Short mmCIF file of C-alpha atoms in Angstrom, two decimals:
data_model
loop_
_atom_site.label_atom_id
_atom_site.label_comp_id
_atom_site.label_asym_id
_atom_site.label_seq_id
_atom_site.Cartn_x
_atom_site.Cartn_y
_atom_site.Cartn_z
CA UNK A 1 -20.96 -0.65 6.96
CA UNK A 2 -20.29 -3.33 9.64
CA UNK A 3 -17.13 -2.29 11.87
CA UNK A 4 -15.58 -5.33 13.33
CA UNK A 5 -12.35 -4.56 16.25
CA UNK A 6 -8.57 -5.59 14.90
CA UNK A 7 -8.86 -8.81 17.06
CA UNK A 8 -12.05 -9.79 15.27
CA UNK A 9 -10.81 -9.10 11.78
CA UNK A 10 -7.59 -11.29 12.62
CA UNK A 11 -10.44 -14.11 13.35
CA UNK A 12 -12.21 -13.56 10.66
CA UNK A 13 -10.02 -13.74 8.00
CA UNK A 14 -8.95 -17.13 9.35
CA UNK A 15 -11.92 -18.61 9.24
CA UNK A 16 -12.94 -17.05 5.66
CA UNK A 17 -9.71 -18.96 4.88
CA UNK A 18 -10.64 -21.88 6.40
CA UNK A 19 -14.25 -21.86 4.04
CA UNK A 20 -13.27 -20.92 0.92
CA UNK A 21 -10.12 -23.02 0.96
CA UNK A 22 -7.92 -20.56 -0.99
CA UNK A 23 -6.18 -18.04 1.38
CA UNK A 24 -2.60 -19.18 2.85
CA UNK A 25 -1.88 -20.39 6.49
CA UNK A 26 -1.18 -17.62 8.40
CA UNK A 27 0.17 -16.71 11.88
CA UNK A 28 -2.52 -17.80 15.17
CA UNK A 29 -5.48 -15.09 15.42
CA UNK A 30 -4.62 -12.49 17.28
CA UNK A 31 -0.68 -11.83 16.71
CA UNK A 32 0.55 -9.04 14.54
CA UNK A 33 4.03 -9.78 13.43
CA UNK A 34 4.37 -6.47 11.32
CA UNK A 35 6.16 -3.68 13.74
CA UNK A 36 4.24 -0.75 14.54
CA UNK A 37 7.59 1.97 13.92
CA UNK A 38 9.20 2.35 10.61
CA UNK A 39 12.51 2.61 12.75
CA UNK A 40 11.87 -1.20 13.89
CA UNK A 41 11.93 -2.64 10.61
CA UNK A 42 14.44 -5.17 9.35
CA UNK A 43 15.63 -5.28 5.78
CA UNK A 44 14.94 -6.42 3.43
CA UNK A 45 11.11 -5.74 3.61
CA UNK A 46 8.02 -7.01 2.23
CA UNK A 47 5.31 -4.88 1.07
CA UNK A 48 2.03 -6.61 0.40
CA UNK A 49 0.95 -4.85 -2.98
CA UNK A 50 -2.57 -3.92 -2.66
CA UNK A 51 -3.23 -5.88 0.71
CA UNK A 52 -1.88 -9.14 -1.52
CA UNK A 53 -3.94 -8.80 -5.01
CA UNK A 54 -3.51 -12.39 -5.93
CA UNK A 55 -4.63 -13.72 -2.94
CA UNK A 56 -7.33 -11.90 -1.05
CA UNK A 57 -9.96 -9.64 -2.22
CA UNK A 58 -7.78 -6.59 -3.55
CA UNK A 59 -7.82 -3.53 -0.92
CA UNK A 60 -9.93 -5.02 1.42
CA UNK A 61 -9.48 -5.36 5.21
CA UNK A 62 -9.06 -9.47 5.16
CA UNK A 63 -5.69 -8.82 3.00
CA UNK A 64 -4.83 -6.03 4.84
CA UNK A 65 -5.15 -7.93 7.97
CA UNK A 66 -3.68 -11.12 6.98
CA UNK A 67 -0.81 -9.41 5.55
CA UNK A 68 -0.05 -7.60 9.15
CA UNK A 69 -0.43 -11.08 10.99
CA UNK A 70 1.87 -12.72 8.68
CA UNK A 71 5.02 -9.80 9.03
CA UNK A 72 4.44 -8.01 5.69
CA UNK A 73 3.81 -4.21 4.94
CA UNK A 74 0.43 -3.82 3.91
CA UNK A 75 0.54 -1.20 0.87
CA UNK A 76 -2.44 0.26 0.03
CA UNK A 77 -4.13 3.07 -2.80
CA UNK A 78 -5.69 5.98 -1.51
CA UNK A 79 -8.88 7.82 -4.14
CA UNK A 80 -11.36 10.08 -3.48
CA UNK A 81 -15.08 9.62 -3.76
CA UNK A 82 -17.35 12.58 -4.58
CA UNK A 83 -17.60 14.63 -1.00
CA UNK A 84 -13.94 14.57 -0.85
CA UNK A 85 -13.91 10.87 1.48
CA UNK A 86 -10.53 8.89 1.01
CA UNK A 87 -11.23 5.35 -0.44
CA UNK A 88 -8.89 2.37 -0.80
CA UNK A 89 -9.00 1.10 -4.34
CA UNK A 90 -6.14 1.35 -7.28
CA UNK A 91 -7.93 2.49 -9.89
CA UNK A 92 -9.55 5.46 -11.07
CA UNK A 93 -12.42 3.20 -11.54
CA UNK A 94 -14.83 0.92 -10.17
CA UNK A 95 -15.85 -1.80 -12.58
CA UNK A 96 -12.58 -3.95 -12.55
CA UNK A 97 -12.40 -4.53 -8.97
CA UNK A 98 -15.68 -3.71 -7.74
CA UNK A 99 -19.15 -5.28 -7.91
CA UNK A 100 -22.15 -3.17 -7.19
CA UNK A 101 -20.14 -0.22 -8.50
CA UNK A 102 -19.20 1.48 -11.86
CA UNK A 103 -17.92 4.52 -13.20
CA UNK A 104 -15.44 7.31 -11.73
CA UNK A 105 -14.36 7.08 -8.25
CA UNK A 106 -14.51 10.54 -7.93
CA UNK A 107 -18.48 10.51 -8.95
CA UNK A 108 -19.40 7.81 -6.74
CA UNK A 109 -20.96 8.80 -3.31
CA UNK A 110 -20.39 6.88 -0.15
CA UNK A 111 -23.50 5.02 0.22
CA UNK A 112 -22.48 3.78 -3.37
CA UNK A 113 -19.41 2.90 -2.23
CA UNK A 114 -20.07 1.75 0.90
CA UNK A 115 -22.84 -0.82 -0.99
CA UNK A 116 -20.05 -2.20 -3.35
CA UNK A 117 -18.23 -5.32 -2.80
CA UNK A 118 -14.63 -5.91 -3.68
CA UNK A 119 -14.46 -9.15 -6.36
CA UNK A 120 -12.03 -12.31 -5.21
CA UNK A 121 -8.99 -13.10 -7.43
CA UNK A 122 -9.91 -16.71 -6.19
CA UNK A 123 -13.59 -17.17 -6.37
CA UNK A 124 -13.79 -17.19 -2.89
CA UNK A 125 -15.90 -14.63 -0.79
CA UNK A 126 -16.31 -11.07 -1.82
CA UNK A 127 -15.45 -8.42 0.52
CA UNK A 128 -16.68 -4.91 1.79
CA UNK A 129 -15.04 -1.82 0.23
CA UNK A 130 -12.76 -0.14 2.70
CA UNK A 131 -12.73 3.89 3.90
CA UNK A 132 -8.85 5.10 4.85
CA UNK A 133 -10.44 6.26 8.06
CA UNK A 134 -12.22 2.32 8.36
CA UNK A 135 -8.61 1.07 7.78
CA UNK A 136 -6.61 3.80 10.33
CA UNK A 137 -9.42 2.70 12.91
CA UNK A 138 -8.63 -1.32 12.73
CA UNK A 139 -5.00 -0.59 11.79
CA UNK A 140 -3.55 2.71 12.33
CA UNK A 141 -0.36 2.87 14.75
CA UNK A 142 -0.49 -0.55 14.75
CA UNK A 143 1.62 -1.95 12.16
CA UNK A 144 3.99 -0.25 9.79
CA UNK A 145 1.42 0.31 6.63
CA UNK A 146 2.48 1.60 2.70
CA UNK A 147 -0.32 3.91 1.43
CA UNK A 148 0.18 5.69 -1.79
CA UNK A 149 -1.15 8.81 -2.79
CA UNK A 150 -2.74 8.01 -5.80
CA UNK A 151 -1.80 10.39 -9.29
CA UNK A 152 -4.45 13.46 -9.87
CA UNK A 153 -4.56 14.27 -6.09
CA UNK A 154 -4.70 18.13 -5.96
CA UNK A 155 -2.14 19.22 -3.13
CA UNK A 156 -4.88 20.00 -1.33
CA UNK A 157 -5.98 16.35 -0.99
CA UNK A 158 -2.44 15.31 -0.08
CA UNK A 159 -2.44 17.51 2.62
CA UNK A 160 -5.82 16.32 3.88
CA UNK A 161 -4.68 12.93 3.77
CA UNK A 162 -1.51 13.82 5.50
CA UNK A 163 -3.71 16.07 7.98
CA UNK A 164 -5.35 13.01 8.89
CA UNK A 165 -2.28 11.19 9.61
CA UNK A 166 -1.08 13.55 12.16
CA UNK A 167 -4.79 13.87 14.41
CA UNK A 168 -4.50 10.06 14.05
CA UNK A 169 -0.23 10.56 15.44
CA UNK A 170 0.90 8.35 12.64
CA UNK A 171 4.13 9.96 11.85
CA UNK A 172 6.49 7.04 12.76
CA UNK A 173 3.94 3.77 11.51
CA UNK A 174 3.63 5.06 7.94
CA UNK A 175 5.71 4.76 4.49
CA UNK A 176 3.52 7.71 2.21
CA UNK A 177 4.34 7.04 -1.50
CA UNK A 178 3.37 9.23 -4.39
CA UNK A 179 4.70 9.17 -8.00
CA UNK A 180 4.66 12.45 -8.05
CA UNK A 181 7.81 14.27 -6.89
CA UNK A 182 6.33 17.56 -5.72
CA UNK A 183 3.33 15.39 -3.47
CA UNK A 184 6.76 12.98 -2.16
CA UNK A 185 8.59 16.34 -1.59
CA UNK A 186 5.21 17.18 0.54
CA UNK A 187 5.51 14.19 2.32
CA UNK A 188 9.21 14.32 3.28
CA UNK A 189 8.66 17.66 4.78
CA UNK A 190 5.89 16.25 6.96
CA UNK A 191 7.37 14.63 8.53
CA UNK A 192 6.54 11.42 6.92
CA UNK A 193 9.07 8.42 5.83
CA UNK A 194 8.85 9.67 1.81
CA UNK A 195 8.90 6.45 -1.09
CA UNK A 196 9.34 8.30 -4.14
CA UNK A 197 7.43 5.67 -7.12
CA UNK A 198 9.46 6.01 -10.11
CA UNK A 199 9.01 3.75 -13.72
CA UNK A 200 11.28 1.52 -15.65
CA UNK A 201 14.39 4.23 -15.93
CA UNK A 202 16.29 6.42 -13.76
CA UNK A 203 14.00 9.32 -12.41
CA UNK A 204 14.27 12.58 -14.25
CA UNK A 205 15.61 13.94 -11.05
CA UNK A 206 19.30 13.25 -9.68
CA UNK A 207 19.60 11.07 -6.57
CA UNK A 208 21.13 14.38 -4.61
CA UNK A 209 17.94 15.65 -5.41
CA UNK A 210 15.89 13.42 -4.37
CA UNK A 211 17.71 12.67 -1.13
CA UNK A 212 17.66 16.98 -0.35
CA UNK A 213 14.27 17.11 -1.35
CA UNK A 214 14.32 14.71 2.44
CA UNK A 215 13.13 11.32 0.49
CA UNK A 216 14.53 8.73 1.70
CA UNK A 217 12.53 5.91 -0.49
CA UNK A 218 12.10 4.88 -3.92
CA UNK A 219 10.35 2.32 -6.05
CA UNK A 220 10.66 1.88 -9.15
CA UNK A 221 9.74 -1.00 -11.15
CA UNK A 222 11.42 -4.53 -11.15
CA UNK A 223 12.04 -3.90 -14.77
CA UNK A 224 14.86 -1.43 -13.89
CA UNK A 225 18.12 -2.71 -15.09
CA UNK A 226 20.12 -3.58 -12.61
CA UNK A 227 22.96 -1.50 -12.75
CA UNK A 228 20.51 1.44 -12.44
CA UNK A 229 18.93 -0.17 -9.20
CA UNK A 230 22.33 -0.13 -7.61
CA UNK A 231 23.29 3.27 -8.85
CA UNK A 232 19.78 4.33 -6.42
CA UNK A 233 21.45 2.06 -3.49
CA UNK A 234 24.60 3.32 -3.87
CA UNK A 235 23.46 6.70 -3.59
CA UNK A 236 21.88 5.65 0.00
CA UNK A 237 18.08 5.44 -0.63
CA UNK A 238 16.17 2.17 0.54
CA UNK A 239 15.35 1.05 -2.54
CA UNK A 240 12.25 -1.20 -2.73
CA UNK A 241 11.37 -2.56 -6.04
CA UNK A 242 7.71 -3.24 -7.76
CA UNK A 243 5.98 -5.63 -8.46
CA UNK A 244 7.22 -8.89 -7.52
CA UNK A 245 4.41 -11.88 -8.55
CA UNK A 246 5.67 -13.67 -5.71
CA UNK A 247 7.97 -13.36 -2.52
CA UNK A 248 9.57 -15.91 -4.42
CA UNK A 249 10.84 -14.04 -7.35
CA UNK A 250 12.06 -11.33 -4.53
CA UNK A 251 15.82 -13.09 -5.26
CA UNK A 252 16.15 -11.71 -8.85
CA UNK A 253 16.79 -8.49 -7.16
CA UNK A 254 20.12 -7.21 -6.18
CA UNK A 255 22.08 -7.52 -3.21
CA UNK A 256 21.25 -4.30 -1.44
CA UNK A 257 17.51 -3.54 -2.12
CA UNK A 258 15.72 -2.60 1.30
CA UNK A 259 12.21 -5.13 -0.19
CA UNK A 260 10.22 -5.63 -2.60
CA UNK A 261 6.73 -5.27 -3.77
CA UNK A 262 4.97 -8.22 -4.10
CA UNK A 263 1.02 -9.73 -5.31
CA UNK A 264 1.98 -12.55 -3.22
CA UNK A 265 3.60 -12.20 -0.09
CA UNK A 266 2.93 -15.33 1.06
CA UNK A 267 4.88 -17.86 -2.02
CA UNK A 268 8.05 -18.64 -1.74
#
């Protein structure tokens, strides 16, 4: 698979913009205006849900990229292909986002994967399917990035993704995200800033639970009421909503949320 350098992409995915006609204006080639530090963020936040699914390719390095240049958190599903390699993609399965590709992640290989492209929400161009390490190479330390930890990861694999994280000195540029409270639990005591994904309703768990456990995120969906979205705030966790269809819609939230997730960073 072709490897292109972070200054490259950022060129790129201007000029795929600039052809198909369909991607947003974004910042000049070449600046990153997402900080590098969790600890250098400013509230509230944007997270780019799935690298901006509406707008680019989903998972794939051009709205990964684009999302960095333009000052938003690019958020980002981590699966696992047959020999154990880390893949970007939400589902469990190929054919809705894929072309090229079908079945089980977990029984594709990597030169199947690596030969799939990644369908535009747009019609525009397709893209290549993307590796965690491809991503970490272009990305890594670089800008403050969301990956989740997708459900059905054996605690093994969450510790080989974290393992990863630390050769690669990631500690401080990454929000690590699980639905599962024992993997978040994992993460907190990592090292790692923790973003515990909870549904529609109050986790099962108390917040002085969750906050001992060392998490210090949580998102659950928009569809929370409310009052139970400020009973998580109130309680002290950055609370960060999903998912938004637009930055637009990102006011419906209340006063006190630390961001949202978003499809659509970039529409106000």
């Amino acid at each position: 698979m072709l490897h292109l350098s972070l200054a490259s992409l950022l060129s790129l995915t201007s000029l795929t913009g600039c052809i198909s006609g369909s991607y947003p204006d974004s910042a000049d080639a070449g600046t990153v205006s997402t900080p590098s530090r969790v600890s250098d963020l400013t509230y509230p936040i944007t997270i780019s849900h799935r690298g901006g699914a509406d707008v680019y390719p989903e998972e794939s390095m051009e709205g990964f990229t684009a999302s960095a240049k333009d000052g938003f958190l690019p958020e980002m599903d981590i699966q696992f292909l047959s020999d154990g390699t880390p893949v970007l993609i939400h589902d469990d399965t190929a054919d809705r986002t894929l072309n090229g590709a079908s079945g089980k992640i977990r029984d594709l290989t990597l030169d199947e994967w690596d030969s799939a492209t990644i369908k535009n929400p747009t019609g525009g161009p397709e893209a290549e399917s993307v590796t965690l390490d491809e991503l970490l190479d272009e990305l890594g330390g670089d800008v403050v990035m969301v990956p989740e930890i997708k459900p059905g990861a054996t605690s093994a694999e969450v510790n080989q993704v974290l393992d990863e994280f630390d050769e690669r000195g990631l500690t401080d540029s990454l929000i690590v995200q699980s639905f599962d409270f024992e993997a978040a639990k994992t993460i907190a005591a990592r090292g790692y800033s923790s973003l515990y994904l909870t549904e529609a309703t109050l986790p099962k768990e108390s917040t002085n639970e969750i906050t001992d456990a060392g998490i210090e995120w949580v998102g659950p969906s928009f569809k929370l009421p409310n009052q139970d979205l400020r009973t998580l705030i109130n309680a002290g966790l950055k609370v960060v909503p999903y998912t938004m269809p637009t930055a637009g819609d990102g006011h419906r939230l209340p006063h006190g949320v630390a961001g949202f997730f978003t499809n659509d960073a970039w529409t106000n």
